[in-house]
Amino acid sequence: MRKSEIIQEVARRTGIHPKMAEYMHDSLMDIFAETLCTLDRVPIGHLGYLQATINSHCEGRNPKTEEFIWIPAHAKLCFPTAKSFQERLERELLPQKDARE
């Protein structure tokens, strides 16, 4: 789903002008970014939450050459899903997968 599609759907469901829906979307994304940069969790309704973590530096290995390489510290974004949403995903998506096989 694209940003424009999200904005149109929010405008349709709430009855607000699409420009106001776009402003709300952009403000929400700014709030998410600011919160994640402080390493706080961002709850996403009943879906789960976003959380930024920092992985420390470590030593890795190139699988092709077996050469050891240094992997610098880096930030990572995680999205652990809520148990109820995970169950819903499995309930709705697994039968579709079985039907395709």
Short mmCIF file of N, CA and C in Angstrom, two decimals:
data_model
loop_
_atom_site.label_atom_id
_atom_site.label_comp_id
_atom_site.label_asym_id
_atom_site.label_seq_id
_atom_site.Cartn_x
_atom_site.Cartn_y
_atom_site.Cartn_z
N MET A 1 0.84 -1.17 0.00
CA MET A 1 0.00 0.00 0.00
C MET A 1 0.89 1.24 0.00
N ARG A 2 0.60 2.17 -0.85
CA ARG A 2 1.37 3.40 -0.96
C ARG A 2 0.83 4.46 -0.01
N LYS A 3 1.67 5.48 0.22
CA LYS A 3 1.27 6.58 1.10
C LYS A 3 -0.01 7.22 0.61
N SER A 4 -0.12 7.47 -0.68
CA SER A 4 -1.32 8.12 -1.23
C SER A 4 -2.56 7.26 -1.01
N GLU A 5 -2.40 5.94 -1.08
CA GLU A 5 -3.53 5.04 -0.85
C GLU A 5 -3.95 5.07 0.62
N ILE A 6 -2.98 5.13 1.51
CA ILE A 6 -3.29 5.23 2.94
C ILE A 6 -4.05 6.52 3.22
N ILE A 7 -3.56 7.62 2.65
CA ILE A 7 -4.20 8.92 2.87
C ILE A 7 -5.63 8.91 2.34
N GLN A 8 -5.84 8.37 1.16
CA GLN A 8 -7.19 8.31 0.60
C GLN A 8 -8.11 7.44 1.45
N GLU A 9 -7.59 6.33 1.97
CA GLU A 9 -8.41 5.44 2.79
C GLU A 9 -8.76 6.10 4.13
N VAL A 10 -7.81 6.80 4.74
CA VAL A 10 -8.09 7.53 5.99
C VAL A 10 -9.14 8.60 5.74
N ALA A 11 -8.99 9.34 4.65
CA ALA A 11 -9.96 10.39 4.31
C ALA A 11 -11.35 9.79 4.09
N ARG A 12 -11.40 8.66 3.41
CA ARG A 12 -12.69 8.02 3.14
C ARG A 12 -13.35 7.53 4.43
N ARG A 13 -12.57 6.86 5.28
CA ARG A 13 -13.13 6.29 6.50
C ARG A 13 -13.54 7.34 7.52
N THR A 14 -12.80 8.44 7.58
CA THR A 14 -13.08 9.45 8.60
C THR A 14 -13.92 10.62 8.09
N GLY A 15 -13.99 10.78 6.79
CA GLY A 15 -14.76 11.87 6.22
C GLY A 15 -14.03 13.21 6.25
N ILE A 16 -12.72 13.17 6.50
CA ILE A 16 -11.96 14.43 6.50
C ILE A 16 -11.38 14.67 5.11
N HIS A 17 -10.93 15.87 4.89
CA HIS A 17 -10.34 16.24 3.60
C HIS A 17 -9.00 15.49 3.43
N PRO A 18 -8.69 15.04 2.21
CA PRO A 18 -7.43 14.32 1.99
C PRO A 18 -6.18 15.11 2.42
N LYS A 19 -6.20 16.43 2.29
CA LYS A 19 -5.04 17.24 2.74
C LYS A 19 -4.86 17.14 4.25
N MET A 20 -5.96 17.11 4.99
CA MET A 20 -5.89 16.96 6.45
C MET A 20 -5.39 15.55 6.79
N ALA A 21 -5.84 14.54 6.06
CA ALA A 21 -5.37 13.17 6.29
C ALA A 21 -3.87 13.08 6.00
N GLU A 22 -3.40 13.76 4.98
CA GLU A 22 -1.97 13.76 4.67
C GLU A 22 -1.18 14.44 5.78
N TYR A 23 -1.69 15.55 6.28
CA TYR A 23 -1.04 16.26 7.38
C TYR A 23 -0.96 15.36 8.63
N MET A 24 -2.05 14.65 8.92
CA MET A 24 -2.07 13.74 10.07
C MET A 24 -1.07 12.61 9.88
N HIS A 25 -1.02 12.05 8.68
CA HIS A 25 -0.08 10.96 8.38
C HIS A 25 1.36 11.43 8.57
N ASP A 26 1.69 12.59 7.98
CA ASP A 26 3.06 13.11 8.09
C ASP A 26 3.42 13.42 9.54
N SER A 27 2.48 13.98 10.30
CA SER A 27 2.73 14.27 11.71
C SER A 27 2.96 13.00 12.49
N LEU A 28 2.18 11.98 12.22
CA LEU A 28 2.33 10.70 12.91
C LEU A 28 3.69 10.08 12.60
N MET A 29 4.12 10.15 11.36
CA MET A 29 5.43 9.59 10.99
C MET A 29 6.56 10.36 11.68
N ASP A 30 6.41 11.68 11.79
CA ASP A 30 7.41 12.48 12.51
C ASP A 30 7.47 12.08 13.98
N ILE A 31 6.33 11.88 14.59
CA ILE A 31 6.27 11.47 16.00
C ILE A 31 6.94 10.10 16.15
N PHE A 32 6.64 9.16 15.25
CA PHE A 32 7.27 7.84 15.29
C PHE A 32 8.79 7.96 15.21
N ALA A 33 9.28 8.75 14.25
CA ALA A 33 10.72 8.89 14.06
C ALA A 33 11.38 9.48 15.30
N GLU A 34 10.80 10.54 15.85
CA GLU A 34 11.36 11.17 17.04
C GLU A 34 11.39 10.19 18.22
N THR A 35 10.33 9.44 18.39
CA THR A 35 10.25 8.49 19.50
C THR A 35 11.25 7.36 19.32
N LEU A 36 11.36 6.83 18.11
CA LEU A 36 12.29 5.73 17.85
C LEU A 36 13.73 6.17 18.05
N CYS A 37 14.05 7.42 17.74
CA CYS A 37 15.41 7.92 17.93
C CYS A 37 15.79 8.04 19.40
N THR A 38 14.82 8.01 20.29
CA THR A 38 15.12 7.99 21.73
C THR A 38 15.12 6.57 22.28
N LEU A 39 15.01 5.59 21.40
CA LEU A 39 14.99 4.16 21.74
C LEU A 39 13.75 3.77 22.54
N ASP A 40 12.69 4.56 22.47
CA ASP A 40 11.43 4.19 23.10
C ASP A 40 10.61 3.35 22.13
N ARG A 41 9.67 2.61 22.67
CA ARG A 41 8.75 1.81 21.85
C ARG A 41 7.66 2.70 21.26
N VAL A 42 7.19 2.33 20.08
CA VAL A 42 6.06 3.02 19.46
C VAL A 42 4.96 1.97 19.27
N PRO A 43 3.89 2.03 20.08
CA PRO A 43 2.81 1.06 19.91
C PRO A 43 2.05 1.33 18.61
N ILE A 44 1.74 0.27 17.89
CA ILE A 44 0.98 0.38 16.64
C ILE A 44 -0.34 -0.37 16.84
N GLY A 45 -1.24 0.28 17.56
CA GLY A 45 -2.56 -0.30 17.80
C GLY A 45 -2.49 -1.71 18.34
N HIS A 46 -3.31 -2.57 17.78
CA HIS A 46 -3.35 -3.96 18.22
C HIS A 46 -2.39 -4.84 17.41
N LEU A 47 -1.54 -4.22 16.56
CA LEU A 47 -0.62 -4.99 15.72
C LEU A 47 0.66 -5.38 16.44
N GLY A 48 1.16 -4.52 17.30
CA GLY A 48 2.42 -4.76 17.98
C GLY A 48 3.07 -3.43 18.28
N TYR A 49 4.40 -3.38 18.20
CA TYR A 49 5.09 -2.13 18.44
C TYR A 49 6.39 -2.09 17.63
N LEU A 50 6.82 -0.87 17.33
CA LEU A 50 8.12 -0.65 16.70
C LEU A 50 9.12 -0.30 17.79
N GLN A 51 10.34 -0.79 17.63
CA GLN A 51 11.38 -0.44 18.59
C GLN A 51 12.72 -0.45 17.88
N ALA A 52 13.49 0.62 18.09
CA ALA A 52 14.84 0.70 17.55
C ALA A 52 15.79 0.08 18.56
N THR A 53 16.76 -0.68 18.06
CA THR A 53 17.79 -1.25 18.91
C THR A 53 19.14 -0.94 18.28
N ILE A 54 20.17 -1.05 19.07
CA ILE A 54 21.53 -0.83 18.57
C ILE A 54 22.29 -2.14 18.72
N ASN A 55 22.77 -2.64 17.59
CA ASN A 55 23.61 -3.83 17.61
C ASN A 55 25.05 -3.39 17.74
N SER A 56 25.78 -4.00 18.67
CA SER A 56 27.17 -3.62 18.86
C SER A 56 28.02 -4.21 17.73
N HIS A 57 29.23 -3.70 17.61
CA HIS A 57 30.12 -4.20 16.56
C HIS A 57 30.48 -5.65 16.85
N CYS A 58 30.81 -6.36 15.81
CA CYS A 58 31.18 -7.76 15.97
C CYS A 58 32.03 -8.21 14.79
N GLU A 59 32.51 -9.40 14.87
CA GLU A 59 33.30 -9.97 13.79
C GLU A 59 32.40 -10.93 13.02
N GLY A 60 32.44 -10.84 11.71
CA GLY A 60 31.67 -11.74 10.86
C GLY A 60 32.58 -12.44 9.89
N ARG A 61 31.96 -13.23 9.01
CA ARG A 61 32.77 -13.97 8.05
C ARG A 61 32.11 -13.95 6.70
N ASN A 62 32.88 -13.68 5.67
CA ASN A 62 32.39 -13.73 4.30
C ASN A 62 32.21 -15.20 3.94
N PRO A 63 30.99 -15.66 3.64
CA PRO A 63 30.78 -17.08 3.39
C PRO A 63 31.46 -17.56 2.11
N LYS A 64 31.72 -16.66 1.19
CA LYS A 64 32.34 -17.05 -0.08
C LYS A 64 33.84 -17.29 0.08
N THR A 65 34.51 -16.35 0.77
CA THR A 65 35.97 -16.42 0.89
C THR A 65 36.44 -16.92 2.25
N GLU A 66 35.52 -17.09 3.18
CA GLU A 66 35.84 -17.49 4.56
C GLU A 66 36.68 -16.44 5.28
N GLU A 67 36.82 -15.24 4.70
CA GLU A 67 37.61 -14.18 5.31
C GLU A 67 36.82 -13.51 6.43
N PHE A 68 37.49 -13.23 7.55
CA PHE A 68 36.85 -12.55 8.66
C PHE A 68 36.76 -11.07 8.35
N ILE A 69 35.62 -10.47 8.69
CA ILE A 69 35.42 -9.05 8.46
C ILE A 69 34.89 -8.41 9.74
N TRP A 70 35.11 -7.12 9.90
CA TRP A 70 34.63 -6.36 11.05
C TRP A 70 33.30 -5.73 10.69
N ILE A 71 32.26 -6.00 11.45
CA ILE A 71 30.94 -5.42 11.23
C ILE A 71 30.75 -4.30 12.25
N PRO A 72 30.62 -3.06 11.78
CA PRO A 72 30.49 -1.95 12.74
C PRO A 72 29.13 -1.97 13.44
N ALA A 73 29.06 -1.25 14.54
CA ALA A 73 27.79 -1.12 15.27
C ALA A 73 26.78 -0.43 14.37
N HIS A 74 25.52 -0.82 14.49
CA HIS A 74 24.48 -0.23 13.65
C HIS A 74 23.13 -0.29 14.36
N ALA A 75 22.24 0.61 13.93
CA ALA A 75 20.88 0.64 14.49
C ALA A 75 19.98 -0.26 13.66
N LYS A 76 18.97 -0.79 14.30
CA LYS A 76 18.07 -1.73 13.66
C LYS A 76 16.65 -1.46 14.16
N LEU A 77 15.68 -1.64 13.29
CA LEU A 77 14.28 -1.44 13.66
C LEU A 77 13.60 -2.80 13.76
N CYS A 78 12.95 -3.07 14.90
CA CYS A 78 12.26 -4.33 15.13
C CYS A 78 10.76 -4.09 15.22
N PHE A 79 9.98 -5.08 14.83
CA PHE A 79 8.53 -4.99 14.95
C PHE A 79 7.98 -6.31 15.50
N PRO A 80 8.05 -6.49 16.83
CA PRO A 80 7.42 -7.67 17.42
C PRO A 80 5.89 -7.53 17.33
N THR A 81 5.25 -8.55 16.80
CA THR A 81 3.79 -8.49 16.66
C THR A 81 3.10 -8.91 17.95
N ALA A 82 1.91 -8.38 18.15
CA ALA A 82 1.09 -8.77 19.29
C ALA A 82 0.58 -10.19 19.06
N LYS A 83 0.40 -10.92 20.12
CA LYS A 83 -0.03 -12.32 20.02
C LYS A 83 -1.37 -12.43 19.28
N SER A 84 -2.31 -11.55 19.58
CA SER A 84 -3.62 -11.62 18.94
C SER A 84 -3.51 -11.36 17.43
N PHE A 85 -2.63 -10.43 17.04
CA PHE A 85 -2.47 -10.15 15.62
C PHE A 85 -1.75 -11.30 14.92
N GLN A 86 -0.76 -11.91 15.57
CA GLN A 86 -0.06 -13.05 15.00
C GLN A 86 -1.03 -14.21 14.76
N GLU A 87 -1.92 -14.43 15.71
CA GLU A 87 -2.93 -15.49 15.55
C GLU A 87 -3.86 -15.17 14.38
N ARG A 88 -4.25 -13.91 14.25
CA ARG A 88 -5.12 -13.50 13.13
C ARG A 88 -4.42 -13.71 11.79
N LEU A 89 -3.14 -13.33 11.72
CA LEU A 89 -2.38 -13.53 10.49
C LEU A 89 -2.36 -15.01 10.09
N GLU A 90 -2.06 -15.85 11.05
CA GLU A 90 -2.00 -17.27 10.77
C GLU A 90 -3.37 -17.82 10.38
N ARG A 91 -4.41 -17.36 11.06
CA ARG A 91 -5.76 -17.82 10.77
C ARG A 91 -6.19 -17.43 9.35
N GLU A 92 -5.82 -16.22 8.92
CA GLU A 92 -6.27 -15.73 7.61
C GLU A 92 -5.33 -16.10 6.47
N LEU A 93 -4.03 -16.20 6.72
CA LEU A 93 -3.09 -16.42 5.63
C LEU A 93 -2.74 -17.88 5.39
N LEU A 94 -2.69 -18.68 6.43
CA LEU A 94 -2.32 -20.07 6.23
C LEU A 94 -3.32 -20.84 5.36
N PRO A 95 -4.64 -20.66 5.51
CA PRO A 95 -5.55 -21.36 4.59
C PRO A 95 -5.35 -20.94 3.13
N GLN A 96 -4.97 -19.68 2.89
CA GLN A 96 -4.73 -19.22 1.54
C GLN A 96 -3.51 -19.92 0.95
N LYS A 97 -2.49 -20.12 1.77
CA LYS A 97 -1.28 -20.80 1.32
C LYS A 97 -1.57 -22.23 0.98
N ASP A 98 -2.38 -22.91 1.82
CA ASP A 98 -2.74 -24.30 1.57
C ASP A 98 -3.54 -24.43 0.29
N ALA A 99 -4.41 -23.46 0.00
CA ALA A 99 -5.22 -23.51 -1.21
C ALA A 99 -4.39 -23.35 -2.46
N ARG A 100 -3.28 -22.60 -2.38
CA ARG A 100 -2.43 -22.38 -3.55
C ARG A 100 -1.57 -23.60 -3.85
N GLU A 101 -1.31 -24.44 -2.86
CA GLU A 101 -0.42 -25.59 -3.07
C GLU A 101 -1.15 -26.76 -3.67
#
